[in-house]
Short mmCIF file of C-alpha atoms in Angstrom, two decimals:
data_model
loop_
_atom_site.label_atom_id
_atom_site.label_comp_id
_atom_site.label_asym_id
_atom_site.label_seq_id
_atom_site.Cartn_x
_atom_site.Cartn_y
_atom_site.Cartn_z
CA UNK A 1 118.23 -52.08 120.33
CA UNK A 2 114.77 -51.63 118.74
CA UNK A 3 111.85 -54.34 119.10
CA UNK A 4 110.51 -55.32 116.05
CA UNK A 5 107.21 -57.17 115.69
CA UNK A 6 107.07 -59.94 112.70
CA UNK A 7 103.78 -61.39 111.69
CA UNK A 8 102.43 -63.56 109.02
CA UNK A 9 100.13 -62.04 106.48
CA UNK A 10 97.37 -63.92 108.22
CA UNK A 11 97.29 -61.39 110.88
CA UNK A 12 95.59 -58.85 108.75
CA UNK A 13 97.73 -55.99 110.02
CA UNK A 14 96.91 -52.52 108.37
CA UNK A 15 99.01 -52.20 105.16
CA UNK A 16 99.92 -48.59 106.46
CA UNK A 17 102.08 -50.08 109.18
CA UNK A 18 103.93 -52.66 106.82
CA UNK A 19 104.49 -50.03 104.16
CA UNK A 20 106.15 -47.83 106.52
CA UNK A 21 108.22 -50.81 108.06
CA UNK A 22 106.60 -50.24 111.67
CA UNK A 23 106.35 -53.93 111.44
CA UNK A 24 107.49 -56.58 109.39
CA UNK A 25 105.49 -59.14 107.54
CA UNK A 26 106.15 -62.75 106.32
CA UNK A 27 103.53 -63.82 103.62
CA UNK A 28 101.56 -66.93 103.27
CA UNK A 29 101.15 -68.32 100.00
CA UNK A 30 97.88 -68.22 98.28
CA UNK A 31 97.03 -70.85 95.77
CA UNK A 32 94.48 -70.27 92.80
CA UNK A 33 93.04 -74.01 92.87
CA UNK A 34 91.28 -72.90 89.32
CA UNK A 35 94.25 -71.96 87.52
CA UNK A 36 97.16 -73.55 89.52
CA UNK A 37 98.81 -70.19 90.33
CA UNK A 38 100.59 -69.30 93.56
CA UNK A 39 100.74 -65.80 94.71
CA UNK A 40 102.83 -64.10 97.80
CA UNK A 41 99.79 -62.94 100.06
CA UNK A 42 99.62 -59.23 100.33
CA UNK A 43 102.49 -58.44 97.93
CA UNK A 44 101.15 -60.27 94.91
CA UNK A 45 97.56 -60.35 95.69
CA UNK A 46 95.27 -57.71 97.43
CA UNK A 47 92.63 -58.62 99.76
CA UNK A 48 90.42 -56.64 97.53
CA UNK A 49 91.35 -58.75 94.43
CA UNK A 50 91.21 -62.10 96.36
CA UNK A 51 87.57 -61.16 97.73
CA UNK A 52 86.25 -60.18 94.38
CA UNK A 53 87.70 -63.39 92.62
CA UNK A 54 86.02 -65.26 95.39
CA UNK A 55 82.86 -64.02 94.80
CA UNK A 56 83.37 -64.89 91.22
CA UNK A 57 83.77 -68.32 91.92
CA UNK A 58 87.74 -68.53 92.45
CA UNK A 59 88.59 -71.33 95.07
CA UNK A 60 91.86 -70.20 97.05
CA UNK A 61 93.84 -72.29 99.49
CA UNK A 62 96.84 -71.21 101.57
CA UNK A 63 100.13 -72.51 102.58
CA UNK A 64 101.87 -71.55 105.78
CA UNK A 65 105.33 -69.38 105.27
CA UNK A 66 108.27 -71.59 104.63
CA UNK A 67 111.17 -71.59 107.66
CA UNK A 68 113.41 -69.88 104.92
CA UNK A 69 110.83 -67.02 104.51
CA UNK A 70 110.94 -66.62 108.29
CA UNK A 71 114.83 -67.06 108.32
CA UNK A 72 115.38 -64.31 105.82
CA UNK A 73 113.32 -61.55 107.82
CA UNK A 74 114.68 -62.53 111.34
CA UNK A 75 118.24 -62.45 109.98
CA UNK A 76 117.64 -59.06 108.20
CA UNK A 77 116.19 -57.54 111.69
CA UNK A 78 119.01 -59.18 113.59
CA UNK A 79 121.88 -57.60 111.46
CA UNK A 80 120.29 -54.22 111.91
CA UNK A 81 120.74 -54.82 115.65
CA UNK A 82 117.06 -55.13 116.30
CA UNK A 83 115.18 -57.75 118.63
CA UNK A 84 112.61 -59.82 116.92
CA UNK A 85 109.22 -60.28 118.52
CA UNK A 86 107.39 -62.89 116.23
CA UNK A 87 103.30 -63.07 116.64
CA UNK A 88 102.23 -66.16 114.94
CA UNK A 89 98.90 -67.45 113.73
CA UNK A 90 97.53 -70.17 116.13
CA UNK A 91 99.54 -73.48 116.01
CA UNK A 92 96.27 -75.05 116.10
CA UNK A 93 95.17 -73.94 112.55
CA UNK A 94 98.43 -73.22 110.69
CA UNK A 95 102.03 -74.54 110.68
CA UNK A 96 103.21 -71.02 110.76
CA UNK A 97 104.45 -71.08 114.47
CA UNK A 98 106.52 -74.07 113.53
CA UNK A 99 108.12 -72.68 110.51
CA UNK A 100 109.06 -69.53 112.54
CA UNK A 101 110.42 -72.03 115.42
CA UNK A 102 112.32 -73.90 112.73
CA UNK A 103 113.75 -70.67 111.39
CA UNK A 104 114.92 -69.32 115.03
CA UNK A 105 116.73 -72.83 115.63
CA UNK A 106 118.53 -72.39 112.29
CA UNK A 107 119.80 -69.08 113.55
CA UNK A 108 120.55 -70.29 116.99
CA UNK A 109 122.53 -73.13 115.53
CA UNK A 110 124.57 -70.59 113.18
CA UNK A 111 125.20 -67.88 115.62
CA UNK A 112 123.91 -68.74 119.19
CA UNK A 113 121.15 -66.35 118.57
CA UNK A 114 118.89 -65.46 121.43
CA UNK A 115 117.45 -62.15 120.22
CA UNK A 116 114.29 -63.79 118.44
CA UNK A 117 111.04 -64.33 120.42
CA UNK A 118 108.21 -66.20 118.90
CA UNK A 119 104.64 -66.24 120.42
CA UNK A 120 101.70 -68.80 119.70
CA UNK A 121 98.90 -66.27 119.52
CA UNK A 122 96.44 -68.77 119.78
CA UNK A 123 94.60 -66.54 117.35
CA UNK A 124 94.20 -65.28 113.58
CA UNK A 125 93.23 -62.27 111.34
CA UNK A 126 92.06 -59.07 113.31
CA UNK A 127 92.75 -60.82 116.74
CA UNK A 128 96.37 -61.09 116.16
CA UNK A 129 96.27 -57.42 114.53
CA UNK A 130 94.59 -56.29 117.77
CA UNK A 131 97.34 -57.73 119.59
CA UNK A 132 100.25 -56.36 117.37
CA UNK A 133 98.69 -52.87 117.59
CA UNK A 134 98.72 -52.81 121.55
CA UNK A 135 101.85 -54.24 121.67
CA UNK A 136 103.46 -51.93 119.44
CA UNK A 137 102.13 -49.03 121.53
CA UNK A 138 103.57 -50.61 124.65
CA UNK A 139 106.98 -50.83 122.84
CA UNK A 140 106.90 -46.88 121.77
CA UNK A 141 106.27 -46.26 125.54
CA UNK A 142 109.90 -47.15 126.01
CA UNK A 143 109.19 -50.73 128.10
CA UNK A 144 111.88 -53.24 128.70
CA UNK A 145 112.03 -56.49 126.46
CA UNK A 146 111.05 -58.70 129.54
CA UNK A 147 108.16 -56.15 130.11
CA UNK A 148 106.99 -56.51 126.57
CA UNK A 149 107.11 -60.01 126.56
CA UNK A 150 105.18 -60.35 129.78
CA UNK A 151 102.54 -57.82 128.15
CA UNK A 152 102.31 -60.10 124.81
CA UNK A 153 101.57 -63.08 127.03
CA UNK A 154 98.90 -60.98 128.83
CA UNK A 155 97.22 -60.01 125.45
CA UNK A 156 97.45 -63.30 124.07
CA UNK A 157 95.65 -64.81 127.25
CA UNK A 158 93.03 -62.43 127.25
CA UNK A 159 92.26 -62.79 123.51
CA UNK A 160 88.91 -64.31 122.42
CA UNK A 161 88.47 -64.97 118.58
CA UNK A 162 84.64 -65.44 118.01
CA UNK A 163 83.10 -65.01 114.45
CA UNK A 164 79.99 -66.08 112.71
CA UNK A 165 80.12 -67.83 109.21
CA UNK A 166 77.37 -65.96 107.63
CA UNK A 167 77.67 -67.83 104.10
CA UNK A 168 79.13 -71.44 104.24
CA UNK A 169 80.02 -71.54 100.55
CA UNK A 170 83.41 -70.80 101.20
CA UNK A 171 83.82 -73.44 103.77
CA UNK A 172 82.20 -76.03 101.45
CA UNK A 173 84.63 -74.83 98.45
CA UNK A 174 87.81 -75.20 100.85
CA UNK A 175 86.46 -78.61 101.83
CA UNK A 176 85.73 -77.54 105.48
CA UNK A 177 82.17 -79.02 105.28
CA UNK A 178 80.09 -81.35 103.10
CA UNK A 179 77.78 -80.45 100.35
CA UNK A 180 74.91 -81.82 102.18
CA UNK A 181 75.89 -79.50 105.43
CA UNK A 182 76.02 -76.61 103.12
CA UNK A 183 72.65 -77.33 101.88
CA UNK A 184 70.98 -78.04 105.09
CA UNK A 185 72.22 -75.27 106.92
CA UNK A 186 71.42 -72.79 103.78
CA UNK A 187 67.75 -74.08 103.74
CA UNK A 188 67.29 -73.73 107.51
CA UNK A 189 69.07 -70.33 107.64
CA UNK A 190 71.36 -71.69 110.07
CA UNK A 191 74.04 -69.58 111.23
CA UNK A 192 77.26 -71.35 113.00
CA UNK A 193 78.93 -69.41 115.81
CA UNK A 194 82.60 -70.19 115.73
CA UNK A 195 85.84 -69.61 117.86
CA UNK A 196 89.40 -70.67 118.26
CA UNK A 197 89.83 -72.70 121.30
CA UNK A 198 91.90 -71.06 124.02
CA UNK A 199 93.53 -74.40 125.02
CA UNK A 200 94.49 -76.23 121.81
CA UNK A 201 94.25 -73.26 119.43
CA UNK A 202 91.96 -75.21 116.98
CA UNK A 203 88.91 -73.59 115.22
CA UNK A 204 85.66 -74.83 116.48
CA UNK A 205 81.92 -74.49 116.39
CA UNK A 206 80.54 -73.78 119.74
CA UNK A 207 76.90 -72.74 118.91
CA UNK A 208 74.21 -72.18 116.39
CA UNK A 209 71.07 -70.23 115.66
CA UNK A 210 68.53 -69.79 112.88
CA UNK A 211 68.85 -66.34 111.45
CA UNK A 212 71.41 -63.63 111.73
CA UNK A 213 69.51 -61.51 114.44
CA UNK A 214 69.64 -64.59 116.89
CA UNK A 215 73.39 -65.37 116.34
CA UNK A 216 74.54 -61.60 117.68
#
């Protein structure tokens, strides 16, 4: 049996790995709030297009993959004889983990399926990508499923997701901060340092500094 890693598109895994089917991706839905159009992340809208449009003023919002989307991918891999190892974006910032769990429960109810293993990574974006890449290397070395699961837990426990929001305009457009907060932080050149809380998986501000140099 092959262990196949499945991720949501919020993981930012290298596209070559997906194109070569080294891993499988379940896309988030990206919604163009200006036009009311929905896209399948990665498949219908590239990151280059998304960033370009955001700079030009397009406001995007995202929606978690549906349980049915996960169900279809899980079932396809199981029918190939593979074991699924799903790395989901932090449950504190997305319902992706819950959708994957619902899909797994449906498979279990239908076929008493136990070849799906889902992990709440307590991470997002590049952090999940790093876990996936390291885990794939470990799988390729021929380790057992139990060892792979233990290594996945180790990687998750040792992941620390930290970043700096250099421009708060996108947090403002997405409704994360008020207009007043955006103006004040811009005038004073305040750079908030953000992280994903290891306990609850939620995004939080843990520090701030004036100027880019002091943040780093």
